[in-house]
Short mmCIF file of C-alpha atoms and ligand atoms in Angstrom, two decimals:
data_model
loop_
_atom_site.label_atom_id
_atom_site.label_comp_id
_atom_site.label_asym_id
_atom_site.label_seq_id
_atom_site.Cartn_x
_atom_site.Cartn_y
_atom_site.Cartn_z
CA UNK Q 227 0.17 0.01 0.19
CA UNK Q 228 2.70 2.04 0.71
CA UNK Q 229 3.47 2.10 -2.85
CA UNK Q 230 0.82 4.15 -3.78
CA UNK Q 231 0.64 8.08 -3.30
CA UNK Q 232 -1.62 9.85 -1.47
CA UNK Q 233 -3.42 13.49 -1.29
CA UNK Q 234 -4.86 14.32 2.04
CA UNK Q 235 -7.11 17.61 2.05
CA UNK Q 236 -8.65 18.48 5.48
CA UNK Q 237 -11.70 20.69 5.22
CA UNK Q 238 -11.65 23.53 7.25
CA UNK Q 239 -13.36 26.31 6.23
CA UNK Q 240 -16.62 26.04 7.87
CA UNK Q 241 -17.69 28.99 10.33
CA UNK Q 242 -18.75 26.37 13.04
CA UNK Q 243 -21.50 29.13 13.77
CA UNK Q 244 -23.28 26.67 16.11
CA UNK Q 245 -19.64 27.05 18.57
CA UNK Q 246 -20.91 31.54 18.65
CA UNK Q 247 -17.18 31.97 18.64
CA UNK Q 248 -14.71 34.30 17.17
CA UNK Q 249 -12.49 31.88 16.47
CA UNK Q 250 -12.79 29.45 13.49
CA UNK Q 251 -14.09 26.61 14.68
CA UNK Q 252 -11.24 24.23 13.82
CA UNK Q 253 -9.07 26.20 16.17
CA UNK Q 254 -10.63 25.06 19.38
CA UNK Q 255 -8.88 23.16 21.22
CA UNK Q 256 -8.69 19.46 22.74
CA UNK Q 257 -6.54 18.82 25.07
CA UNK Q 258 -4.65 22.03 24.48
CA UNK Q 259 -3.93 21.21 20.74
CA UNK Q 260 -6.30 23.11 17.75
CA UNK Q 261 -8.75 20.31 16.68
CA UNK Q 262 -7.30 20.59 12.78
CA UNK Q 263 -3.85 20.21 14.91
CA UNK Q 264 -4.56 16.40 15.99
CA UNK Q 265 -5.83 15.76 12.12
CA UNK Q 266 -2.63 16.93 10.94
CA UNK Q 267 -1.23 14.74 13.48
CA UNK Q 268 -2.73 11.92 12.42
CA UNK Q 269 -2.16 12.42 8.80
CA UNK Q 270 1.70 12.66 9.40
CA UNK Q 271 1.67 9.32 12.07
CA UNK Q 272 -0.07 7.82 9.47
CA UNK Q 273 2.60 8.90 6.59
CA UNK Q 274 0.76 11.05 4.66
CA UNK Q 275 2.88 12.91 2.23
CA UNK Q 276 1.29 15.05 1.12
CA UNK Q 277 -1.55 17.67 2.75
CA UNK Q 278 -3.89 20.72 2.10
CA UNK Q 279 -5.75 22.39 3.72
CA UNK Q 280 -9.04 23.82 2.89
CA UNK Q 281 -9.03 27.33 5.03
CA UNK Q 282 -11.77 30.26 5.20
CA UNK Q 283 -11.03 33.59 3.13
CA UNK Q 284 -10.47 35.50 7.01
CA UNK Q 285 -8.64 32.61 8.94
CA UNK Q 286 -5.27 33.94 9.13
CA UNK Q 287 -5.05 32.67 12.49
CA UNK Q 288 -5.54 28.93 11.21
CA UNK Q 289 -3.49 29.73 8.35
CA UNK Q 290 -0.17 30.56 11.10
CA UNK Q 291 -1.33 28.02 12.99
CA UNK Q 292 -0.91 25.27 10.35
CA UNK Q 293 2.24 26.54 8.91
CA UNK Q 294 3.61 26.21 11.82
CA UNK Q 295 2.62 21.94 12.79
CA UNK Q 296 3.17 21.20 9.31
CA UNK Q 297 4.95 23.15 6.84
CA UNK Q 298 4.77 21.49 4.06
CA UNK Q 299 0.93 21.57 3.92
CA UNK Q 300 -0.63 23.58 1.36
CA UNK Q 301 -3.59 25.84 2.25
CA UNK Q 302 -6.55 26.36 -0.20
CA UNK Q 303 -8.42 29.11 0.47
CA UNK Q 304 -12.28 28.69 -0.24
CA UNK Q 305 -14.08 31.69 -0.85
CA UNK Q 306 -17.48 31.40 -0.06
CA UNK Q 307 -18.46 28.53 1.98
CA UNK Q 308 -20.97 26.87 -0.20
CA UNK Q 309 -20.53 23.18 1.32
CA UNK Q 310 -18.35 20.25 1.47
CA UNK Q 311 -17.65 19.24 -1.96
CA UNK Q 312 -17.12 22.74 -2.85
CA UNK Q 313 -14.53 23.21 -0.48
CA UNK Q 314 -12.68 20.28 -1.46
CA UNK Q 315 -13.07 21.88 -5.34
CA UNK Q 316 -11.41 24.58 -3.69
CA UNK Q 317 -8.15 22.35 -3.34
CA UNK Q 318 -8.39 21.91 -7.43
CA UNK Q 319 -5.04 22.66 -7.91
CA UNK Q 320 -3.77 20.04 -5.83
CA UNK Q 321 -6.24 17.34 -6.98
CA UNK Q 322 -4.61 17.96 -10.51
CA UNK Q 323 -1.58 16.46 -9.50
CA UNK Q 324 -1.77 12.84 -10.04
CA UNK Q 325 -2.48 11.03 -6.71
CA UNK Q 326 -3.42 7.01 -6.52
CA UNK Q 327 -5.75 8.11 -3.30
CA UNK Q 328 -7.49 11.42 -2.30
CA UNK Q 329 -8.56 11.01 1.74
CA UNK Q 330 -10.75 13.75 2.35
CA UNK Q 331 -11.04 14.54 6.06
CA UNK Q 332 -12.88 17.12 8.22
CA UNK Q 333 -11.34 19.71 10.76
CA UNK Q 334 -13.81 19.42 12.78
CA UNK Q 335 -12.92 15.04 13.23
CA UNK Q 336 -10.13 15.26 15.27
CA UNK Q 337 -9.98 11.95 16.75
CA UNK Q 338 -9.56 9.98 14.06
CA UNK Q 339 -6.09 7.85 14.42
CA UNK Q 340 -3.59 6.65 11.79
CA UNK Q 341 -4.68 3.37 11.94
CA UNK Q 342 -8.34 4.27 10.42
CA UNK Q 343 -6.90 6.30 7.97
CA UNK Q 344 -4.85 3.43 6.22
CA UNK Q 345 -7.99 1.02 6.64
CA UNK Q 346 -9.60 3.86 4.37
CA UNK Q 347 -6.50 3.92 2.10
CA UNK Q 348 -6.43 -0.03 2.15
CA UNK Q 349 -10.08 -0.03 1.15
CA UNK Q 350 -8.88 2.02 -2.05
CA UNK Q 351 -5.94 -0.26 -2.46
CA UNK Q 352 -8.49 -3.16 -2.32
CA UNK Q 353 -10.83 -1.67 -5.38
CA UNK Q 354 -12.85 0.55 -4.10
CA UNK Q 355 -13.32 3.69 -6.23
CA UNK Q 356 -15.17 5.51 -3.09
CA UNK Q 357 -14.50 4.57 0.09
CA UNK Q 358 -16.53 6.35 3.17
CA UNK Q 359 -15.70 5.33 6.79
CA UNK Q 360 -18.93 5.06 8.85
CA UNK Q 361 -20.01 4.74 12.29
CA UNK Q 362 -22.87 3.30 14.47
CA UNK Q 363 -24.38 5.80 17.37
CA UNK Q 364 -27.21 5.45 19.34
CA UNK Q 365 -27.21 9.63 18.91
CA UNK Q 366 -27.70 9.70 15.05
CA UNK Q 367 -28.79 13.41 15.28
CA UNK Q 368 -27.05 15.98 12.63
CA UNK Q 369 -25.14 13.33 11.06
CA UNK Q 370 -25.62 12.08 7.65
CA UNK Q 371 -26.71 8.99 7.21
CA UNK Q 372 -25.21 5.57 5.48
CA UNK Q 373 -28.05 4.23 2.83
CA UNK Q 374 -27.01 0.86 2.45
CA UNK Q 375 -28.93 -2.03 0.36
CA UNK Q 376 -27.77 -5.68 0.47
CA UNK Q 377 -24.41 -4.62 2.14
CA UNK Q 378 -23.63 -2.21 -0.46
CA UNK Q 379 -23.61 1.64 0.36
CA UNK Q 380 -25.66 3.44 -1.87
CA UNK Q 381 -26.83 6.90 -1.01
CA UNK Q 382 -25.66 9.53 2.24
CA UNK Q 383 -28.48 11.30 3.37
CA UNK Q 384 -28.11 14.46 5.17
CA UNK Q 385 -30.52 14.91 8.66
CA UNK Q 386 -32.28 18.23 7.34
CA UNK Q 387 -32.96 16.10 3.80
CA UNK Q 388 -33.84 12.69 5.46
CA UNK Q 389 -37.84 11.26 5.79
CA UNK Q 390 -38.54 10.45 9.34
CA UNK Q 391 -37.53 6.37 8.31
CA UNK Q 392 -34.37 7.28 7.33
CA UNK Q 393 -33.42 9.58 10.47
CA UNK Q 394 -33.71 6.50 12.35
CA UNK Q 395 -30.45 4.77 10.57
CA UNK Q 396 -27.70 4.86 13.65
CA UNK Q 397 -24.78 3.90 10.54
CA UNK Q 398 -23.40 7.55 10.03
CA UNK Q 399 -20.92 8.99 7.69
CA UNK Q 400 -17.88 10.71 9.71
CA UNK Q 401 -17.00 12.83 6.63
CA UNK Q 402 -13.86 10.59 5.73
CA UNK Q 403 -13.39 9.70 2.15
CA UNK Q 404 -11.32 8.05 0.22
CA UNK Q 405 -11.44 8.05 -3.44
CA UNK Q 406 -9.57 7.14 -6.16
CA UNK Q 407 -6.99 9.60 -7.81
CA UNK Q 408 -8.55 8.83 -11.41
CA UNK Q 409 -12.46 9.45 -9.84
CA UNK Q 410 -11.81 12.01 -7.44
CA UNK Q 411 -12.03 15.09 -9.61
CA UNK Q 412 -14.78 13.71 -11.73
CA UNK Q 413 -17.31 13.12 -8.93
CA UNK Q 414 -16.74 15.72 -7.14
CA UNK Q 415 -17.30 18.43 -10.30
CA UNK Q 416 -20.52 16.61 -10.99
CA UNK Q 417 -21.93 17.49 -7.34
CA UNK Q 418 -25.09 19.67 -7.38
CA UNK Q 419 -26.61 21.73 -4.48
CA UNK Q 420 -30.19 20.67 -4.67
CA UNK Q 421 -31.10 20.05 -0.99
CA UNK Q 422 -32.20 21.32 1.81
CA UNK Q 423 -29.42 23.65 2.58
CA UNK Q 424 -28.52 24.69 -0.93
CA UNK Q 425 -25.01 23.48 -0.49
CA UNK Q 426 -22.81 21.38 -2.51
CA UNK Q 427 -23.04 18.24 -0.11
CA UNK Q 428 -19.74 16.51 -0.50
CA UNK Q 429 -21.35 13.00 0.70
CA UNK Q 430 -23.67 13.17 -2.77
CA UNK Q 431 -20.63 12.06 -4.32
CA UNK Q 432 -21.80 8.39 -3.10
CA UNK Q 433 -24.97 8.32 -5.38
CA UNK Q 434 -23.11 9.43 -8.36
CA UNK Q 435 -20.74 7.07 -7.89
CA UNK Q 436 -23.01 4.60 -7.74
CA UNK Q 437 -24.56 5.66 -10.80
CA UNK Q 438 -21.60 5.38 -12.31
CA UNK Q 439 -21.43 2.16 -11.51
CA UNK Q 440 -17.77 2.17 -9.62
CA UNK Q 441 -17.08 0.38 -6.42
CA UNK Q 442 -18.51 2.32 -3.37
CA UNK Q 443 -17.78 0.83 -0.04
CA UNK Q 444 -17.89 1.67 3.72
CA UNK Q 445 -15.58 1.35 6.17
CA UNK Q 446 -16.49 1.06 10.08
CA UNK Q 447 -14.94 3.21 12.54
CA UNK Q 448 -15.54 3.99 15.86
CA UNK Q 449 -17.72 6.54 17.27
CA UNK Q 450 -15.47 8.30 19.54
CA UNK Q 451 -13.16 8.62 16.67
CA UNK Q 452 -15.56 9.65 14.10
CA UNK Q 453 -17.50 12.04 16.29
CA UNK Q 454 -17.66 15.52 14.65
CA UNK Q 455 -17.83 18.76 16.23
CA UNK Q 456 -20.17 21.34 15.77
CA UNK Q 457 -21.43 22.77 18.86
CA UNK Q 458 -19.96 23.31 22.65
CA UNK Q 459 -21.26 20.35 24.37
CA UNK Q 460 -19.31 18.14 21.40
CA UNK Q 461 -16.30 19.76 21.92
CA UNK Q 462 -17.01 18.78 25.38
CA UNK Q 463 -17.77 15.42 25.06
CA UNK Q 464 -14.80 14.92 22.37
CA UNK Q 465 -12.19 16.32 24.95
CA UNK Q 466 -13.51 13.44 27.74
CA UNK Q 467 -12.94 10.97 25.00
CA UNK Q 468 -9.85 12.31 24.44
CA UNK Q 469 -8.41 12.32 27.79
CA UNK Q 470 -9.42 8.72 28.36
CA UNK Q 471 -7.51 7.75 25.35
CA UNK Q 472 -4.53 9.95 26.64
CA UNK Q 473 -4.74 8.00 30.70
CA UNK Q 474 -5.15 4.50 28.90
CA UNK Q 475 -1.99 4.89 26.77
CA UNK Q 476 -0.24 6.27 29.86
CA UNK Q 477 -1.18 3.10 31.79
CA UNK Q 478 -0.57 1.24 29.00
CA UNK Q 479 3.20 2.42 28.59
CA UNK Q 480 3.20 1.64 32.65
CA UNK Q 481 2.42 4.86 34.79
CA UNK Q 482 0.15 4.74 37.29
CA UNK Q 483 -2.33 6.67 37.74
CA UNK Q 484 -4.06 6.76 41.27
CA UNK Q 485 -7.50 8.66 40.29
CA UNK Q 486 -7.33 8.52 36.46
CA UNK Q 487 -10.52 10.57 35.57
CA UNK Q 488 -9.08 13.48 37.73
CA UNK Q 489 -5.79 13.41 35.77
CA UNK Q 490 -5.80 15.80 32.87
CA UNK Q 491 -3.13 15.49 30.16
CA UNK Q 492 -2.06 17.65 26.96
CA UNK Q 493 -2.14 16.20 23.96
CA UNK Q 494 1.91 15.79 24.32
CA UNK Q 495 1.85 15.29 27.88
CA UNK Q 496 5.31 13.27 27.96
CA UNK Q 497 5.41 10.70 30.81
CA UNK Q 498 8.36 7.73 31.40
CA UNK Q 499 7.55 3.98 32.66
CA UNK Q 500 7.05 3.98 36.87
CA UNK Q 501 5.88 7.61 36.94
CA UNK Q 502 3.04 7.85 39.52
CA UNK Q 503 0.26 10.82 39.52
CA UNK Q 504 -1.44 11.43 42.08
CA UNK Q 505 -5.39 12.80 42.25
CA UNK Q 506 -6.09 16.11 40.52
CA UNK Q 507 -3.10 16.64 38.31
CA UNK Q 508 -3.67 18.77 35.50
CA UNK Q 509 -0.93 18.60 32.81
CA UNK Q 510 -0.75 21.59 30.64
CA UNK Q 511 1.56 22.05 27.34
CA UNK Q 512 4.92 20.71 27.12
CA UNK Q 513 5.50 18.07 30.39
CA UNK Q 514 7.60 15.39 30.54
CA UNK Q 515 8.14 13.49 33.53
CA UNK Q 516 10.84 11.06 33.85
CA UNK Q 517 11.25 7.53 34.72
CA UNK Q 518 10.36 6.56 38.76
CA UNK Q 519 8.96 10.50 39.59
CA UNK Q 520 5.74 10.93 41.79
CA UNK Q 521 3.53 13.61 41.11
CA UNK Q 522 1.75 14.19 44.19
CA UNK Q 523 -2.25 15.29 44.55
CA UNK Q 524 -3.53 18.73 42.89
CA UNK Q 525 -0.15 19.81 41.34
CA UNK Q 526 0.13 21.84 37.91
CA UNK Q 527 2.05 21.27 35.36
CA UNK Q 528 3.03 23.32 32.14
CA UNK Q 529 6.22 23.66 29.89
CA UNK Q 530 8.69 21.66 32.42
CA UNK Q 531 10.72 18.86 33.28
CA UNK Q 532 10.90 16.43 35.89
CA UNK Q 533 13.24 14.40 36.52
CA UNK Q 534 13.55 10.68 37.72
CA UNK Q 535 12.62 9.65 41.50
CA UNK Q 536 12.01 13.50 42.21
CA UNK Q 537 8.65 14.31 44.02
CA UNK Q 538 6.37 17.26 42.86
CA UNK Q 539 3.51 18.39 45.08
CA UNK Q 540 0.47 17.97 46.77
CA UNK Q 541 -0.11 21.90 45.34
CA UNK Q 542 2.74 22.44 43.43
CA UNK Q 543 2.66 24.76 40.20
CA UNK Q 544 5.72 24.16 37.64
CA UNK Q 545 5.32 26.93 35.06
CA UNK Q 546 7.30 26.83 31.65
CA UNK Q 547 11.12 26.79 31.81
CA UNK Q 548 11.00 24.54 35.25
CA UNK Q 549 13.52 22.06 34.71
CA UNK Q 550 13.86 20.07 37.51
CA UNK Q 551 17.28 16.87 37.83
CA UNK Q 552 16.99 13.71 38.99
CA UNK Q 553 15.33 12.92 43.13
CA UNK Q 554 14.16 17.21 43.32
CA UNK Q 555 11.69 17.83 45.61
CA UNK Q 556 9.24 20.68 44.68
CA UNK Q 557 6.74 20.56 47.59
CA UNK Q 558 3.10 22.26 48.72
CA UNK Q 559 2.48 25.61 47.53
CA UNK Q 560 5.60 25.88 45.67
CA UNK Q 561 6.05 27.99 42.55
CA UNK Q 562 8.90 27.35 40.14
CA UNK Q 563 9.29 29.57 36.91
CA UNK Q 564 12.25 29.26 34.37
CA UNK Q 565 14.03 27.72 36.52
CA UNK Q 566 16.34 24.60 37.14
CA UNK Q 567 17.31 22.17 40.19
CA UNK Q 568 19.73 20.32 40.22
CA UNK Q 569 19.89 16.51 41.58
CA UNK Q 570 18.71 16.39 44.76
CA UNK Q 571 17.64 20.21 45.07
CA UNK Q 572 14.67 21.06 47.17
CA UNK Q 573 11.85 23.51 47.91
CA UNK Q 574 9.46 21.95 49.80
CA UNK Q 575 7.53 24.64 50.93
CA UNK Q 576 5.90 28.02 50.08
CA UNK Q 577 8.21 29.73 47.76
CA UNK Q 578 8.11 31.50 44.53
CA UNK Q 579 11.47 30.04 42.37
CA UNK Q 580 11.37 32.57 38.97
CA UNK Q 581 14.57 32.91 36.44
CA UNK Q 582 16.50 30.99 38.88
CA UNK Q 583 19.27 28.32 38.86
CA UNK Q 584 19.84 25.95 42.30
CA UNK Q 585 22.64 24.08 42.74
CA UNK Q 586 22.65 20.44 43.05
CA UNK Q 587 21.74 19.12 47.17
CA UNK Q 588 21.07 22.93 47.66
CA UNK Q 589 17.74 23.52 50.08
CA UNK Q 590 15.31 26.19 49.88
CA UNK Q 591 13.93 26.96 52.83
CA UNK Q 592 10.20 27.16 53.20
CA UNK Q 593 9.05 31.11 51.88
CA UNK Q 594 11.99 31.63 49.86
CA UNK Q 595 10.92 34.00 47.28
CA UNK Q 596 13.30 35.02 44.14
CA UNK Q 597 12.53 38.79 43.48
CA UNK Q 598 13.11 37.91 39.95
CA UNK Q 599 11.06 41.11 38.53
CA UNK Q 600 12.12 45.11 39.35
CA UNK Q 601 8.48 46.07 37.37
CA UNK Q 602 10.35 46.03 33.90
CA UNK Q 603 13.03 43.71 32.99
CA UNK Q 604 13.78 40.24 34.77
CA UNK Q 605 16.21 39.13 36.87
CA UNK Q 606 18.47 35.73 37.30
CA UNK Q 607 18.95 34.35 40.86
CA UNK Q 608 22.10 31.66 40.74
CA UNK Q 609 22.66 29.72 43.68
CA UNK Q 610 25.52 27.17 43.96
CA UNK Q 611 25.43 23.46 45.22
CA UNK Q 612 24.91 22.30 48.40
CA UNK Q 613 23.68 25.60 49.42
CA UNK Q 614 20.90 26.47 52.23
CA UNK Q 615 18.86 29.20 52.48
CA UNK Q 616 16.84 29.88 56.02
CA UNK Q 617 13.47 30.09 55.64
CA UNK Q 618 11.62 33.27 54.76
CA UNK Q 619 14.13 34.95 52.43
CA UNK Q 620 14.14 36.88 49.60
CA UNK Q 621 16.75 36.85 47.43
CA UNK Q 622 16.48 40.40 45.40
CA UNK Q 623 17.72 39.56 41.57
CA UNK Q 624 20.35 39.58 40.01
CA UNK Q 625 22.26 38.02 42.85
CA UNK Q 626 24.93 35.03 42.61
CA UNK Q 627 25.73 32.69 45.88
CA UNK Q 628 28.25 30.22 45.88
CA UNK Q 629 28.27 26.50 46.42
CA UNK Q 630 28.17 25.55 50.32
CA UNK Q 631 26.45 29.06 50.83
CA UNK Q 632 24.31 29.44 54.00
CA UNK Q 633 21.80 32.23 53.90
CA UNK Q 634 20.27 32.94 57.77
CA UNK Q 635 16.12 32.58 58.10
CA UNK Q 636 14.56 35.98 57.53
CA UNK Q 637 17.41 37.49 55.35
CA UNK Q 638 17.08 40.27 52.33
CA UNK Q 639 19.91 39.40 49.72
CA UNK Q 640 20.87 41.87 48.10
CA UNK Q 641 24.52 41.07 47.48
CA UNK Q 642 26.25 38.21 46.09
CA UNK Q 643 27.71 36.08 48.82
CA UNK Q 644 30.60 34.26 48.03
CA UNK Q 645 31.03 30.51 48.32
CA UNK Q 646 31.01 28.80 51.75
CA UNK Q 647 29.99 32.16 53.65
CA UNK Q 648 27.24 32.53 55.74
CA UNK Q 649 24.79 35.72 55.10
CA UNK Q 650 22.57 37.57 56.77
CA UNK Q 651 19.98 40.21 55.52
CA UNK Q 652 18.52 40.93 58.68
CA UNK Q 653 17.90 43.49 61.28
CA UNK Q 654 20.09 42.33 64.62
CA UNK Q 655 17.43 40.77 67.51
CA UNK Q 656 17.28 42.96 71.02
CA UNK Q 657 16.21 40.92 73.96
CA UNK Q 658 15.39 43.20 77.42
CA UNK Q 659 15.30 40.65 80.04
CA UNK Q 660 11.76 41.73 82.40
CA UNK Q 661 10.80 44.70 79.95
CA UNK Q 662 7.70 42.45 78.97
CA UNK Q 663 6.57 42.36 82.73
CA UNK Q 664 7.11 45.99 82.53
CA UNK Q 665 5.52 46.97 79.21
CA UNK Q 666 2.26 44.70 80.67
CA UNK Q 667 2.13 46.82 83.77
CA UNK Q 668 1.85 49.95 81.81
CA UNK Q 669 -0.43 49.35 79.71
CA UNK Q 670 -2.63 47.74 81.85
CA UNK Q 671 -2.45 51.00 83.90
CA UNK Q 672 -3.38 53.17 80.74
CA UNK Q 673 -6.35 50.92 80.08
CA UNK Q 674 -7.74 51.17 84.01
CA UNK Q 675 -7.15 54.87 83.71
CA UNK Q 676 -8.95 55.66 80.88
CA UNK Q 677 -12.47 53.56 82.12
C1 UD1 J 174 -20.65 16.71 7.57
C2 UD1 J 174 -21.18 15.75 6.63
C3 UD1 J 174 -22.11 14.77 7.61
C4 UD1 J 174 -20.71 14.02 8.44
C5 UD1 J 174 -20.99 14.73 9.67
C6 UD1 J 174 -19.53 14.46 10.08
C7 UD1 J 174 -22.00 16.87 4.74
C8 UD1 J 174 -22.64 17.67 3.33
N1 UD1 J 174 -22.42 16.42 5.80
O1 UD1 J 174 -21.97 17.63 8.10
O2 UD1 J 174 -22.83 13.70 6.10
O3 UD1 J 174 -22.17 13.20 9.17
O4 UD1 J 174 -19.85 16.21 8.66
O5 UD1 J 174 -19.54 15.25 11.37
O6 UD1 J 174 -20.44 16.69 4.37
N2 UD1 J 174 -16.08 22.87 5.47
C9 UD1 J 174 -16.00 23.76 4.92
N3 UD1 J 174 -16.72 23.99 3.92
C10 UD1 J 174 -17.85 24.28 3.58
C11 UD1 J 174 -18.83 23.48 4.29
C12 UD1 J 174 -17.62 23.14 5.83
O7 UD1 J 174 -14.34 23.88 4.77
O8 UD1 J 174 -18.11 25.43 3.34
C13 UD1 J 174 -15.33 22.21 6.80
C14 UD1 J 174 -15.65 22.37 8.19
O9 UD1 J 174 -14.75 22.99 8.53
C15 UD1 J 174 -15.99 21.06 8.76
C16 UD1 J 174 -16.19 20.00 7.71
O10 UD1 J 174 -16.33 20.83 6.59
O11 UD1 J 174 -14.53 20.75 9.33
C17 UD1 J 174 -17.66 19.46 7.91
O12 UD1 J 174 -18.61 21.23 8.27
P1 UD1 J 174 -19.80 20.82 8.40
O13 UD1 J 174 -20.79 22.18 8.57
O14 UD1 J 174 -19.62 20.60 10.53
O15 UD1 J 174 -20.63 19.86 8.22
P2 UD1 J 174 -21.66 18.65 9.49
O16 UD1 J 174 -23.13 19.44 9.13
O17 UD1 J 174 -21.19 18.32 10.44
MG1 MG J 175 -19.06 19.09 11.38
#
């Protein structure tokens, strides 16, 4: 099959008015990635060599996204949104270059897997001129229904054009179709717009192909993979299914999730085997956790790397650029941003560590704050190896603490501290013996005098 050349066309120009959004529909995210990005990923994994995307005329955000995510993909603009067949024809310049297989996918059907894409292509390799990916659902409302006779696919009927009886059919169109390259353009150009919506329906290709005596087949996919997103509720349901997929994959890869339903992943979360994730953990984009690390309950991680054997949380926040070496500890109510922790470094309680580097085995006491921002610029705090920062210290950046430094609790550190030095940055304590008693006596007398 790999010998066959393939053109994949993703339709992404629809306005998605039922989303009630200023954002193009396909830019709404599933697990932090625009839905069209999921389709691009599936095609890339399936090894699709030529991809084009049909976009609307005013969707520069979409075009920017595609050029970053799939720089080789070609964008075609559909100037008027006259339906899915019209949208495919907006890619006519790409269609005119020969391909054995032409795949059409919808940008609003993001959960399709590379395996399913391969199944549709296999049907073409097996001799189909047109292959439609269908699925069974208990709730077919809104989908095109696949009309079959004796197991053959004869037509697709859109919801608005269907009879009562046809609406009861539960075998639906996912929107994903494969055309044999030799038939695609001629079938698409034969599609008219004589229907309830006055649109050029891609789905009409089925009847036309049958009328020409071509080989039309349906391929069966699962509903979770093939569900389309037209509303916010469908977006939420797709998100839930994708999260389940990520959870299952994490567990299959050897991670323990103590309460899988409460762990939320980004599309690119990478957990090695033997990572343990406790309850109510949220992964934002770009997180990697190495083997043997434990992410404790109620932690939020984004753009962070956690080294092997480290423990993060409970209630920790790792922000972009947090890079924790092996066997580190970041405990409750600690926020780390753009900061590296060497192996064995610890910040166990109530701290903000931003724009910093903490050397191996250094210990950051409770309540330590790196003052990294002066209202205009960010500055760096550097701490060497094996240093100890006492509780409630304020490190005013830019500032440099060497190896083996000891900072007394409650210090405000504004100047660099050399290796092995002990730094005090606080006023000296004064103790006056017996004076508390005198003070109480005087205050009581004052109060009695007033009453
Ligand atoms: C479509 C199918 C329906 C199928 C369902 C699966 C048709 C006529 N109907 O209906 O059979 O069950 O998807 O989810 O194909 N688009 C454009 N330009 C347009 C119109 C749409 O690019 O002029 C794009 C949209 O961005 C979207 C995709 O095509 O990604 C599907 O369009 P949508 O309007 O969502 O079609 P459905 O009503 O969902
Ligand atoms: Mg749709």
